[in-house]
Amino acid sequence: MTLGLTPYLFMDGNAKEAINFYEQALGARVQFVQSFGEMPENPDFPLPEAAKDRVSHALLKIGESDLMLSDSFPGHSPQVGNQVTICIQSSDKERSHTIFEALQQGGRVQMPLQETFFSPAYGTVTDKFGVTFHIFTEDAQP
């Protein structure tokens, strides 16, 4: 039996922008994207015109990991907070720096990327969408 855990981000109408951003910043590969307008219609739950172009579900592959995201319905904005953060692990210090620099564009640094007692390069950054990432570089053992 296999058990997995996948972060799922709810965006407020900017999921397409986030997908493009994560493609650039993290090298994400889009596996699937569907808009609310592409879903089968349900007469019991009519789709507002403003929701048709929003992303109903997307799956991105980042390295060996999955990231899912979707937009909320107009008027049902998700709450921005720190209940969920994402830790990106790397064995390459240079790659960690590249990712950290990309994610901080339009965002804010919580803890600068730096050497710590547990990592040669660790830092925390909240991107321009309000998603907080921990960048953790594995310490190469001799």
PDB file of C-alpha atoms in Angstrom:
ATOM      1  CA  MET A   1       0.000   0.000   0.000  1.00  0.00           C
ATOM      2  CA  THR A   2       1.284   3.429  -0.937  1.00  0.00           C
ATOM      3  CA  LEU A   3       0.428   6.595   0.934  1.00  0.00           C
ATOM      4  CA  GLY A   4       1.279  10.069  -0.321  1.00  0.00           C
ATOM      5  CA  LEU A   5       0.865  13.659   0.733  1.00  0.00           C
ATOM      6  CA  THR A   6       0.472  16.431  -1.846  1.00  0.00           C
ATOM      7  CA  PRO A   7       0.236  20.149  -1.079  1.00  0.00           C
ATOM      8  CA  TYR A   8      -2.901  21.722  -2.578  1.00  0.00           C
ATOM      9  CA  LEU A   9      -3.029  25.504  -2.979  1.00  0.00           C
ATOM     10  CA  PHE A  10      -6.265  27.489  -3.340  1.00  0.00           C
ATOM     11  CA  MET A  11      -5.774  30.697  -5.277  1.00  0.00           C
ATOM     12  CA  ASP A  12      -8.047  33.716  -5.686  1.00  0.00           C
ATOM     13  CA  GLY A  13      -8.367  33.871  -9.474  1.00  0.00           C
ATOM     14  CA  ASN A  14      -4.636  33.935 -10.178  1.00  0.00           C
ATOM     15  CA  ALA A  15      -3.901  30.202 -10.489  1.00  0.00           C
ATOM     16  CA  LYS A  16      -2.811  30.553 -14.143  1.00  0.00           C
ATOM     17  CA  GLU A  17      -0.334  33.241 -13.112  1.00  0.00           C
ATOM     18  CA  ALA A  18       0.898  31.045 -10.252  1.00  0.00           C
ATOM     19  CA  ILE A  19       1.370  28.089 -12.618  1.00  0.00           C
ATOM     20  CA  ASN A  20       3.489  30.224 -14.958  1.00  0.00           C
ATOM     21  CA  PHE A  21       5.451  31.586 -12.008  1.00  0.00           C
ATOM     22  CA  TYR A  22       6.180  28.135 -10.559  1.00  0.00           C
ATOM     23  CA  GLU A  23       7.231  26.902 -14.001  1.00  0.00           C
ATOM     24  CA  GLN A  24       9.863  29.648 -14.068  1.00  0.00           C
ATOM     25  CA  ALA A  25      10.850  29.742 -10.391  1.00  0.00           C
ATOM     26  CA  LEU A  26      10.807  26.013  -9.618  1.00  0.00           C
ATOM     27  CA  GLY A  27      11.074  24.314 -13.015  1.00  0.00           C
ATOM     28  CA  ALA A  28       7.545  22.936 -12.539  1.00  0.00           C
ATOM     29  CA  ARG A  29       6.128  20.784 -15.324  1.00  0.00           C
ATOM     30  CA  VAL A  30       2.401  21.069 -15.938  1.00  0.00           C
ATOM     31  CA  GLN A  31       0.759  17.645 -15.889  1.00  0.00           C
ATOM     32  CA  PHE A  32      -2.869  18.756 -16.056  1.00  0.00           C
ATOM     33  CA  VAL A  33      -4.909  21.981 -16.081  1.00  0.00           C
ATOM     34  CA  GLN A  34      -8.685  22.303 -16.383  1.00  0.00           C
ATOM     35  CA  SER A  35     -10.867  25.386 -16.071  1.00  0.00           C
ATOM     36  CA  PHE A  36     -14.287  25.453 -14.444  1.00  0.00           C
ATOM     37  CA  GLY A  37     -15.702  26.190 -17.903  1.00  0.00           C
ATOM     38  CA  GLU A  38     -14.279  22.899 -19.236  1.00  0.00           C
ATOM     39  CA  MET A  39     -16.097  20.847 -16.631  1.00  0.00           C
ATOM     40  CA  PRO A  40     -19.443  19.190 -17.432  1.00  0.00           C
ATOM     41  CA  GLU A  41     -22.362  21.488 -16.672  1.00  0.00           C
ATOM     42  CA  ASN A  42     -24.548  20.788 -13.662  1.00  0.00           C
ATOM     43  CA  PRO A  43     -28.052  22.303 -13.911  1.00  0.00           C
ATOM     44  CA  ASP A  44     -28.397  22.120 -10.118  1.00  0.00           C
ATOM     45  CA  PHE A  45     -25.272  24.226  -9.692  1.00  0.00           C
ATOM     46  CA  PRO A  46     -25.014  26.756 -12.539  1.00  0.00           C
ATOM     47  CA  LEU A  47     -21.532  28.111 -13.153  1.00  0.00           C
ATOM     48  CA  PRO A  48     -21.162  31.887 -12.836  1.00  0.00           C
ATOM     49  CA  GLU A  49     -19.730  33.505 -15.957  1.00  0.00           C
ATOM     50  CA  ALA A  50     -16.884  34.991 -13.881  1.00  0.00           C
ATOM     51  CA  ALA A  51     -15.746  31.476 -12.871  1.00  0.00           C
ATOM     52  CA  LYS A  52     -15.479  29.908 -16.326  1.00  0.00           C
ATOM     53  CA  ASP A  53     -11.852  30.936 -16.951  1.00  0.00           C
ATOM     54  CA  ARG A  54     -10.666  30.104 -13.452  1.00  0.00           C
ATOM     55  CA  VAL A  55      -8.645  26.935 -12.872  1.00  0.00           C
ATOM     56  CA  SER A  56     -10.741  24.136 -11.365  1.00  0.00           C
ATOM     57  CA  HIS A  57      -7.764  21.801 -10.957  1.00  0.00           C
ATOM     58  CA  ALA A  58      -4.089  21.746 -11.880  1.00  0.00           C
ATOM     59  CA  LEU A  59      -1.313  19.277 -11.209  1.00  0.00           C
ATOM     60  CA  LEU A  60       2.327  20.330 -11.411  1.00  0.00           C
ATOM     61  CA  LYS A  61       5.395  18.114 -11.100  1.00  0.00           C
ATOM     62  CA  ILE A  62       8.354  19.746  -9.325  1.00  0.00           C
ATOM     63  CA  GLY A  63      11.297  17.402  -9.313  1.00  0.00           C
ATOM     64  CA  GLU A  64       9.825  14.162  -8.011  1.00  0.00           C
ATOM     65  CA  SER A  65       6.997  15.878  -6.112  1.00  0.00           C
ATOM     66  CA  ASP A  66       3.464  16.915  -7.006  1.00  0.00           C
ATOM     67  CA  LEU A  67       1.797  20.257  -6.335  1.00  0.00           C
ATOM     68  CA  MET A  68      -1.921  20.734  -6.933  1.00  0.00           C
ATOM     69  CA  LEU A  69      -3.760  24.012  -7.134  1.00  0.00           C
ATOM     70  CA  SER A  70      -7.033  25.578  -8.143  1.00  0.00           C
ATOM     71  CA  ASP A  71      -8.888  28.858  -8.032  1.00  0.00           C
ATOM     72  CA  SER A  72     -11.759  29.587  -5.707  1.00  0.00           C
ATOM     73  CA  PHE A  73     -15.146  30.665  -6.995  1.00  0.00           C
ATOM     74  CA  PRO A  74     -15.564  34.451  -7.285  1.00  0.00           C
ATOM     75  CA  GLY A  75     -16.663  35.811  -3.923  1.00  0.00           C
ATOM     76  CA  HIS A  76     -15.268  32.815  -2.011  1.00  0.00           C
ATOM     77  CA  SER A  77     -11.685  33.938  -1.514  1.00  0.00           C
ATOM     78  CA  PRO A  78      -9.336  31.621   0.368  1.00  0.00           C
ATOM     79  CA  GLN A  79      -7.842  32.867   3.604  1.00  0.00           C
ATOM     80  CA  VAL A  80      -4.179  33.781   3.359  1.00  0.00           C
ATOM     81  CA  GLY A  81      -2.208  32.423   6.266  1.00  0.00           C
ATOM     82  CA  ASN A  82       0.631  30.230   7.343  1.00  0.00           C
ATOM     83  CA  GLN A  83      -1.282  27.061   8.149  1.00  0.00           C
ATOM     84  CA  VAL A  84       0.412  25.345   5.204  1.00  0.00           C
ATOM     85  CA  THR A  85       3.990  25.864   4.105  1.00  0.00           C
ATOM     86  CA  ILE A  86       6.039  23.973   1.564  1.00  0.00           C
ATOM     87  CA  CYS A  87       9.566  22.706   2.154  1.00  0.00           C
ATOM     88  CA  ILE A  88      11.712  22.362  -0.950  1.00  0.00           C
ATOM     89  CA  GLN A  89      14.650  20.047  -0.342  1.00  0.00           C
ATOM     90  CA  SER A  90      17.751  20.142  -2.502  1.00  0.00           C
ATOM     91  CA  SER A  91      21.162  18.530  -2.397  1.00  0.00           C
ATOM     92  CA  ASP A  92      22.607  21.375  -4.502  1.00  0.00           C
ATOM     93  CA  LYS A  93      23.421  24.648  -2.750  1.00  0.00           C
ATOM     94  CA  GLU A  94      23.485  26.611  -6.024  1.00  0.00           C
ATOM     95  CA  ARG A  95      20.044  25.286  -6.985  1.00  0.00           C
ATOM     96  CA  SER A  96      18.750  26.313  -3.542  1.00  0.00           C
ATOM     97  CA  HIS A  97      20.038  29.852  -4.131  1.00  0.00           C
ATOM     98  CA  THR A  98      18.435  29.992  -7.597  1.00  0.00           C
ATOM     99  CA  ILE A  99      15.067  28.827  -6.256  1.00  0.00           C
ATOM    100  CA  PHE A 100      15.194  31.218  -3.298  1.00  0.00           C
ATOM    101  CA  GLU A 101      16.029  34.188  -5.528  1.00  0.00           C
ATOM    102  CA  ALA A 102      13.197  33.325  -7.928  1.00  0.00           C
ATOM    103  CA  LEU A 103      10.585  32.898  -5.199  1.00  0.00           C
ATOM    104  CA  GLN A 104      11.419  36.195  -3.507  1.00  0.00           C
ATOM    105  CA  GLN A 105      10.572  38.191  -6.658  1.00  0.00           C
ATOM    106  CA  GLY A 106       7.459  40.120  -5.673  1.00  0.00           C
ATOM    107  CA  GLY A 107       7.379  38.309  -2.324  1.00  0.00           C
ATOM    108  CA  ARG A 108       9.140  38.798   0.987  1.00  0.00           C
ATOM    109  CA  VAL A 109      11.993  37.065   2.734  1.00  0.00           C
ATOM    110  CA  GLN A 110      11.137  35.679   6.173  1.00  0.00           C
ATOM    111  CA  MET A 111      14.630  34.338   6.855  1.00  0.00           C
ATOM    112  CA  PRO A 112      17.499  34.978   4.425  1.00  0.00           C
ATOM    113  CA  LEU A 113      19.059  31.921   2.804  1.00  0.00           C
ATOM    114  CA  GLN A 114      22.072  31.175   4.978  1.00  0.00           C
ATOM    115  CA  GLU A 115      24.218  28.500   6.502  1.00  0.00           C
ATOM    116  CA  THR A 116      22.756  27.035   9.688  1.00  0.00           C
ATOM    117  CA  PHE A 117      23.833  24.277  12.038  1.00  0.00           C
ATOM    118  CA  PHE A 118      21.538  21.853  10.173  1.00  0.00           C
ATOM    119  CA  SER A 119      21.970  23.012   6.567  1.00  0.00           C
ATOM    120  CA  PRO A 120      24.572  24.677   4.351  1.00  0.00           C
ATOM    121  CA  ALA A 121      21.776  26.863   2.887  1.00  0.00           C
ATOM    122  CA  TYR A 122      18.401  27.289   4.598  1.00  0.00           C
ATOM    123  CA  GLY A 123      15.903  30.123   4.348  1.00  0.00           C
ATOM    124  CA  THR A 124      12.214  30.965   4.342  1.00  0.00           C
ATOM    125  CA  VAL A 125      10.451  33.103   1.753  1.00  0.00           C
ATOM    126  CA  THR A 126       6.808  33.981   1.131  1.00  0.00           C
ATOM    127  CA  ASP A 127       6.115  34.348  -2.579  1.00  0.00           C
ATOM    128  CA  LYS A 128       3.922  36.974  -4.212  1.00  0.00           C
ATOM    129  CA  PHE A 129       0.882  34.673  -3.829  1.00  0.00           C
ATOM    130  CA  GLY A 130       1.248  34.431  -0.036  1.00  0.00           C
ATOM    131  CA  VAL A 131       2.649  30.877  -0.101  1.00  0.00           C
ATOM    132  CA  THR A 132       5.553  30.306   2.305  1.00  0.00           C
ATOM    133  CA  PHE A 133       8.441  28.102   1.198  1.00  0.00           C
ATOM    134  CA  HIS A 134      11.257  26.694   3.321  1.00  0.00           C
ATOM    135  CA  ILE A 135      14.359  26.091   1.203  1.00  0.00           C
ATOM    136  CA  PHE A 136      16.378  23.314   2.825  1.00  0.00           C
ATOM    137  CA  THR A 137      19.719  22.216   1.423  1.00  0.00           C
ATOM    138  CA  GLU A 138      20.865  18.800   2.526  1.00  0.00           C
ATOM    139  CA  ASP A 139      24.293  18.730   4.121  1.00  0.00           C
ATOM    140  CA  ALA A 140      26.600  16.698   1.891  1.00  0.00           C
ATOM    141  CA  GLN A 141      28.325  14.071   3.977  1.00  0.00           C
ATOM    142  CA  PRO A 142      32.027  13.429   3.214  1.00  0.00           C
TER     143      PRO A 142
END
